[in-house]
Structures are given as C-alpha cells and as structure tokens.
Amino acid sequence: YRSKSYHKRLQAVYATLKLKDLEAVPLLHKALKDPVDDIRLLAYALLDRKENHLSKRILKNKQALEKHDHSNSKILILRIVNDYWELVRLGLIQGEAQTHVLNMARKYVELGLKQYPQDLGFNFLYAQILLKLKYFQQAHEQFRKSEELGMDRNNLLIYYAEIAFHNHQHQEVKRLLQDMEFPTNYPKLSAITQFWQKAN
C-alpha cells in the first residue's frame, strides 16, 4: 500500500477482501486518506459494507430475541453483544456513535447477566465493555469476577495493568506487566513492557 503506483494501492485495497476483518479494517482506514478519490471511495465502501453486515445481523437477532422465551435467549443475547462489541473492536464506529454502541452492548450484556449471572462469557464481555466506557472500578470488579469464575489470571493481567495506568498507579502497572508469564503473546506490547520493566 506504500507504493507510489495508483494501481498497486488500488490492488492493495481489493486485497483486504481476503484478510480477516481485524487485519483489513486498519488498512482500509489508512486508505481513506489516499490522495486518489477512487481508492478513498472503495475503502469507504468496504468499511461501510462491513458495518452494515454487522448492523443487519444485530437487527435480525434482536427481532428473533423478541419472539423467543427467556429459556432460549442466551445464544441470541450473546450474538447481539458480540456483534456490538465487534463494531467497536474493529474501529468501524467512532466518536459519539461508538459510545452509543457500547451502551447498547452494555444493555444487552446486563440482560444476559440477569438471566445467567455466573456465565463466564457474559461476565468477561461486560468487563471489557465497562473498561472501554472508562468505568474503571466497575471494570476491575468484573474482571475479578471473571477470574473467580475460572478465567486464567494471566489472560487478565493486561486489563488490570490498563486499569492501573488510568488510575495513575504506575508501580502497579510495572508489577503486573512483570507478572505476565508469556509477554511474547502480546507482540504489540513488547516495547511497552520493556519500558515499564526499566522504569523506576
């Protein structure tokens, strides 16, 4: 995509169709800043298609949920929450719209927790949503509950570290990152981990 050739950059945008969404979306966001109109418009169209696909699936599952009794609702609620979360996680929704989507995800995950309070999937999703909404204390409590329900603590350390950072608990950030058993599992965080390990 760094090529000076318009045709190669256009091919690169088309090539995102073969990538997973998590890999494709950041590249398409870069393409939105391309100097060539055709490339920008194609990138916008592909991002819009991904957003519409998830939005239509959410609507379909909401309609199905209205027709189901509570005993059959778990999978539908989980699908709705996951798709709302995916819109945010992929960066398909920005600004105030993202806050709205997060609050909708929160509404449905709370509905799920009302029926299945000990469900690890609902609890972990709830914790991530609360963290994204910047409700740090509530998020921390929810991650702790996920841990109590059986989630490996090592998989939660990065979330605890993020909460500690937002709370200006820098020594706690350092301690948590040092406690991570497999920092190589987080290649994007390796430089950050090294920084905190060297910090006073």
Tab-separated table of C-alpha atoms in Angstrom:
chain	number	residue	atom	x	y	z
A	1	TYR	CA	0.000	0.000	0.000
A	2	ARG	CA	3.022	2.305	0.385
A	3	SER	CA	3.612	2.117	-3.366
A	4	LYS	CA	3.562	5.328	-5.409
A	5	SER	CA	1.624	3.450	-8.067
A	6	TYR	CA	-2.117	4.157	-8.011
A	7	HIS	CA	-2.860	0.698	-9.452
A	8	LYS	CA	-0.819	-1.127	-6.795
A	9	ARG	CA	-2.503	0.815	-3.997
A	10	LEU	CA	-5.909	0.035	-5.510
A	11	GLN	CA	-4.960	-3.663	-5.686
A	12	ALA	CA	-3.904	-3.479	-2.041
A	13	VAL	CA	-7.358	-2.211	-1.055
A	14	TYR	CA	-9.021	-5.023	-3.032
A	15	ALA	CA	-6.641	-7.487	-1.341
A	16	THR	CA	-8.166	-6.645	2.040
A	17	LEU	CA	-11.167	-8.715	0.952
A	18	LYS	CA	-9.011	-11.788	1.573
A	19	LEU	CA	-7.951	-10.663	5.047
A	20	LYS	CA	-9.672	-11.107	8.375
A	21	ASP	CA	-11.591	-8.019	9.455
A	22	LEU	CA	-9.190	-7.304	12.315
A	23	GLU	CA	-6.346	-7.031	9.788
A	24	ALA	CA	-8.321	-5.421	6.969
A	25	VAL	CA	-10.032	-2.559	8.818
A	26	PRO	CA	-6.847	-0.663	9.888
A	27	LEU	CA	-5.577	-0.838	6.304
A	28	LEU	CA	-8.882	0.463	4.963
A	29	HIS	CA	-8.771	3.350	7.429
A	30	LYS	CA	-5.343	4.259	6.040
A	31	ALA	CA	-6.755	4.088	2.521
A	32	LEU	CA	-9.395	6.671	3.479
A	33	LYS	CA	-6.560	9.235	3.458
A	34	ASP	CA	-5.315	8.313	-0.011
A	35	PRO	CA	-4.961	11.274	-2.425
A	36	VAL	CA	-6.855	9.360	-5.133
A	37	ASP	CA	-10.668	9.596	-4.986
A	38	ASP	CA	-11.280	6.087	-6.337
A	39	ILE	CA	-9.175	4.490	-3.614
A	40	ARG	CA	-10.814	6.514	-0.856
A	41	LEU	CA	-14.292	5.699	-2.143
A	42	LEU	CA	-13.516	1.982	-2.432
A	43	ALA	CA	-12.112	1.894	1.098
A	44	TYR	CA	-15.171	3.709	2.415
A	45	ALA	CA	-17.497	1.310	0.580
A	46	LEU	CA	-15.723	-1.752	2.005
A	47	LEU	CA	-15.812	-0.350	5.549
A	48	ASP	CA	-19.468	0.558	5.137
A	49	ARG	CA	-20.229	-2.955	3.927
A	50	LYS	CA	-18.602	-4.488	6.999
A	51	GLU	CA	-20.540	-2.158	9.305
A	52	ASN	CA	-23.836	-2.838	7.523
A	53	HIS	CA	-23.279	-6.587	7.700
A	54	LEU	CA	-22.882	-6.467	11.482
A	55	SER	CA	-25.740	-3.980	11.924
A	56	LYS	CA	-28.144	-6.147	9.911
A	57	ARG	CA	-27.131	-9.212	11.903
A	58	ILE	CA	-27.764	-7.335	15.160
A	59	LEU	CA	-31.225	-6.285	13.951
A	60	LYS	CA	-32.045	-9.829	12.834
A	61	ASN	CA	-31.036	-11.289	16.210
A	62	LYS	CA	-32.946	-8.582	18.111
A	63	GLN	CA	-36.087	-9.462	16.177
A	64	ALA	CA	-35.517	-13.161	16.869
A	65	LEU	CA	-34.985	-12.409	20.566
A	66	GLU	CA	-38.381	-10.687	20.800
A	67	LYS	CA	-40.041	-13.883	19.575
A	68	HIS	CA	-38.207	-16.227	21.968
A	69	ASP	CA	-38.989	-17.009	25.559
A	70	HIS	CA	-36.246	-16.427	28.120
A	71	SER	CA	-35.172	-20.072	28.199
A	72	ASN	CA	-33.935	-19.845	24.606
A	73	SER	CA	-32.442	-16.367	24.704
A	74	LYS	CA	-28.846	-16.947	25.794
A	75	ILE	CA	-27.310	-17.535	22.357
A	76	LEU	CA	-29.226	-14.652	20.780
A	77	ILE	CA	-28.207	-12.184	23.504
A	78	LEU	CA	-24.584	-13.313	23.238
A	79	ARG	CA	-24.635	-12.850	19.462
A	80	ILE	CA	-26.089	-9.334	19.809
A	81	VAL	CA	-23.495	-8.305	22.396
A	82	ASN	CA	-20.646	-9.845	20.410
A	83	ASP	CA	-21.674	-8.009	17.240
A	84	TYR	CA	-21.996	-4.665	19.036
A	85	TRP	CA	-18.581	-5.283	20.576
A	86	GLU	CA	-17.159	-6.238	17.172
A	87	LEU	CA	-18.271	-2.890	15.700
A	88	VAL	CA	-16.210	-1.165	18.391
A	89	ARG	CA	-13.281	-3.593	18.449
A	90	LEU	CA	-12.772	-3.284	14.689
A	91	GLY	CA	-12.977	0.508	14.816
A	92	LEU	CA	-15.971	0.610	12.463
A	93	ILE	CA	-17.746	3.051	14.794
A	94	GLN	CA	-16.159	6.269	16.076
A	95	GLY	CA	-16.967	9.185	18.384
A	96	GLU	CA	-20.412	9.541	19.954
A	97	ALA	CA	-21.744	6.696	17.834
A	98	GLN	CA	-19.202	4.394	19.487
A	99	THR	CA	-20.425	5.406	22.952
A	100	HIS	CA	-23.999	4.657	21.863
A	101	VAL	CA	-22.999	1.237	20.535
A	102	LEU	CA	-21.097	0.453	23.739
A	103	ASN	CA	-24.111	1.402	25.828
A	104	MET	CA	-26.319	-0.851	23.696
A	105	ALA	CA	-23.836	-3.681	24.190
A	106	ARG	CA	-23.903	-2.948	27.921
A	107	LYS	CA	-27.714	-3.047	27.964
A	108	TYR	CA	-27.848	-6.483	26.361
A	109	VAL	CA	-24.980	-7.995	28.337
A	110	GLU	CA	-26.715	-6.856	31.540
A	111	LEU	CA	-29.864	-8.569	30.266
A	112	GLY	CA	-27.815	-11.728	29.784
A	113	LEU	CA	-26.268	-11.463	33.237
A	114	LYS	CA	-29.689	-11.046	34.809
A	115	GLN	CA	-30.570	-14.496	33.473
A	116	TYR	CA	-27.107	-16.092	33.672
A	117	PRO	CA	-25.161	-14.283	36.442
A	118	GLN	CA	-22.450	-16.961	36.626
A	119	ASP	CA	-21.787	-17.185	32.898
A	120	LEU	CA	-18.086	-16.517	32.229
A	121	GLY	CA	-18.661	-15.310	28.659
A	122	PHE	CA	-21.151	-12.645	29.701
A	123	ASN	CA	-19.014	-11.559	32.655
A	124	PHE	CA	-15.840	-11.169	30.613
A	125	LEU	CA	-17.622	-9.267	27.848
A	126	TYR	CA	-19.202	-6.999	30.450
A	127	ALA	CA	-15.793	-6.241	31.940
A	128	GLN	CA	-14.354	-5.290	28.537
A	129	ILE	CA	-17.326	-3.054	27.733
A	130	LEU	CA	-17.066	-1.282	31.102
A	131	LEU	CA	-13.356	-0.727	30.535
A	132	LYS	CA	-13.985	0.751	27.094
A	133	LEU	CA	-16.609	3.041	28.640
A	134	LYS	CA	-13.943	4.136	31.190
A	135	TYR	CA	-15.822	2.769	34.221
A	136	PHE	CA	-12.521	1.584	35.653
A	137	GLN	CA	-13.585	0.499	39.142
A	138	GLN	CA	-16.590	-1.442	37.853
A	139	ALA	CA	-14.458	-2.997	35.113
A	140	HIS	CA	-11.864	-4.113	37.657
A	141	GLU	CA	-14.541	-5.735	39.808
A	142	GLN	CA	-15.964	-7.508	36.775
A	143	PHE	CA	-12.561	-8.811	35.654
A	144	ARG	CA	-12.072	-10.135	39.194
A	145	LYS	CA	-15.411	-11.919	38.937
A	146	SER	CA	-14.331	-13.440	35.602
A	147	GLU	CA	-11.214	-14.680	37.383
A	148	GLU	CA	-13.327	-16.169	40.170
A	149	LEU	CA	-15.462	-17.928	37.554
A	150	GLY	CA	-12.395	-19.688	36.184
A	151	MET	CA	-10.650	-17.394	33.701
A	152	ASP	CA	-6.865	-17.687	33.733
A	153	ARG	CA	-5.450	-14.710	35.652
A	154	ASN	CA	-2.543	-14.479	33.223
A	155	ASN	CA	-5.016	-13.569	30.478
A	156	LEU	CA	-6.387	-10.744	32.631
A	157	LEU	CA	-3.122	-9.093	33.715
A	158	ILE	CA	-3.043	-6.766	30.718
A	159	TYR	CA	-6.518	-5.476	31.604
A	160	TYR	CA	-5.539	-4.975	35.250
A	161	ALA	CA	-2.454	-3.095	34.058
A	162	GLU	CA	-4.535	-0.836	31.814
A	163	ILE	CA	-6.886	-0.005	34.693
A	164	ALA	CA	-3.924	0.684	36.996
A	165	PHE	CA	-2.443	3.009	34.369
A	166	HIS	CA	-5.670	5.001	34.092
A	167	ASN	CA	-5.726	5.238	37.889
A	168	HIS	CA	-2.110	6.553	37.857
A	169	GLN	CA	-0.890	3.514	39.798
A	170	HIS	CA	2.391	3.272	37.929
A	171	GLN	CA	4.145	0.866	40.291
A	172	GLU	CA	1.179	-1.459	39.964
A	173	VAL	CA	1.427	-1.254	36.164
A	174	LYS	CA	5.086	-2.266	36.365
A	175	ARG	CA	4.355	-5.138	38.757
A	176	LEU	CA	1.515	-6.511	36.642
A	177	LEU	CA	3.494	-6.399	33.408
A	178	GLN	CA	6.412	-8.144	35.110
A	179	ASP	CA	3.995	-10.842	36.306
A	180	MET	CA	2.944	-11.672	32.753
A	181	GLU	CA	4.244	-15.187	32.121
A	182	PHE	CA	4.259	-15.019	28.338
A	183	PRO	CA	4.851	-11.413	27.199
A	184	THR	CA	5.630	-12.750	23.703
A	185	ASN	CA	1.893	-13.433	23.383
A	186	TYR	CA	1.488	-9.654	23.195
A	187	PRO	CA	3.939	-8.580	20.439
A	188	LYS	CA	2.409	-5.098	20.158
A	189	LEU	CA	3.035	-4.589	23.868
A	190	SER	CA	6.643	-5.777	23.959
A	191	ALA	CA	8.090	-2.237	23.762
A	192	ILE	CA	5.660	-1.030	26.440
A	193	THR	CA	6.531	-3.974	28.671
A	194	GLN	CA	10.250	-3.243	28.313
A	195	PHE	CA	9.669	0.429	29.140
A	196	TRP	CA	7.809	-0.371	32.362
A	197	GLN	CA	10.333	-3.017	33.371
A	198	LYS	CA	13.079	-0.366	33.166
A	199	ALA	CA	11.008	2.338	34.863
A	200	ASN	CA	11.828	3.375	38.399
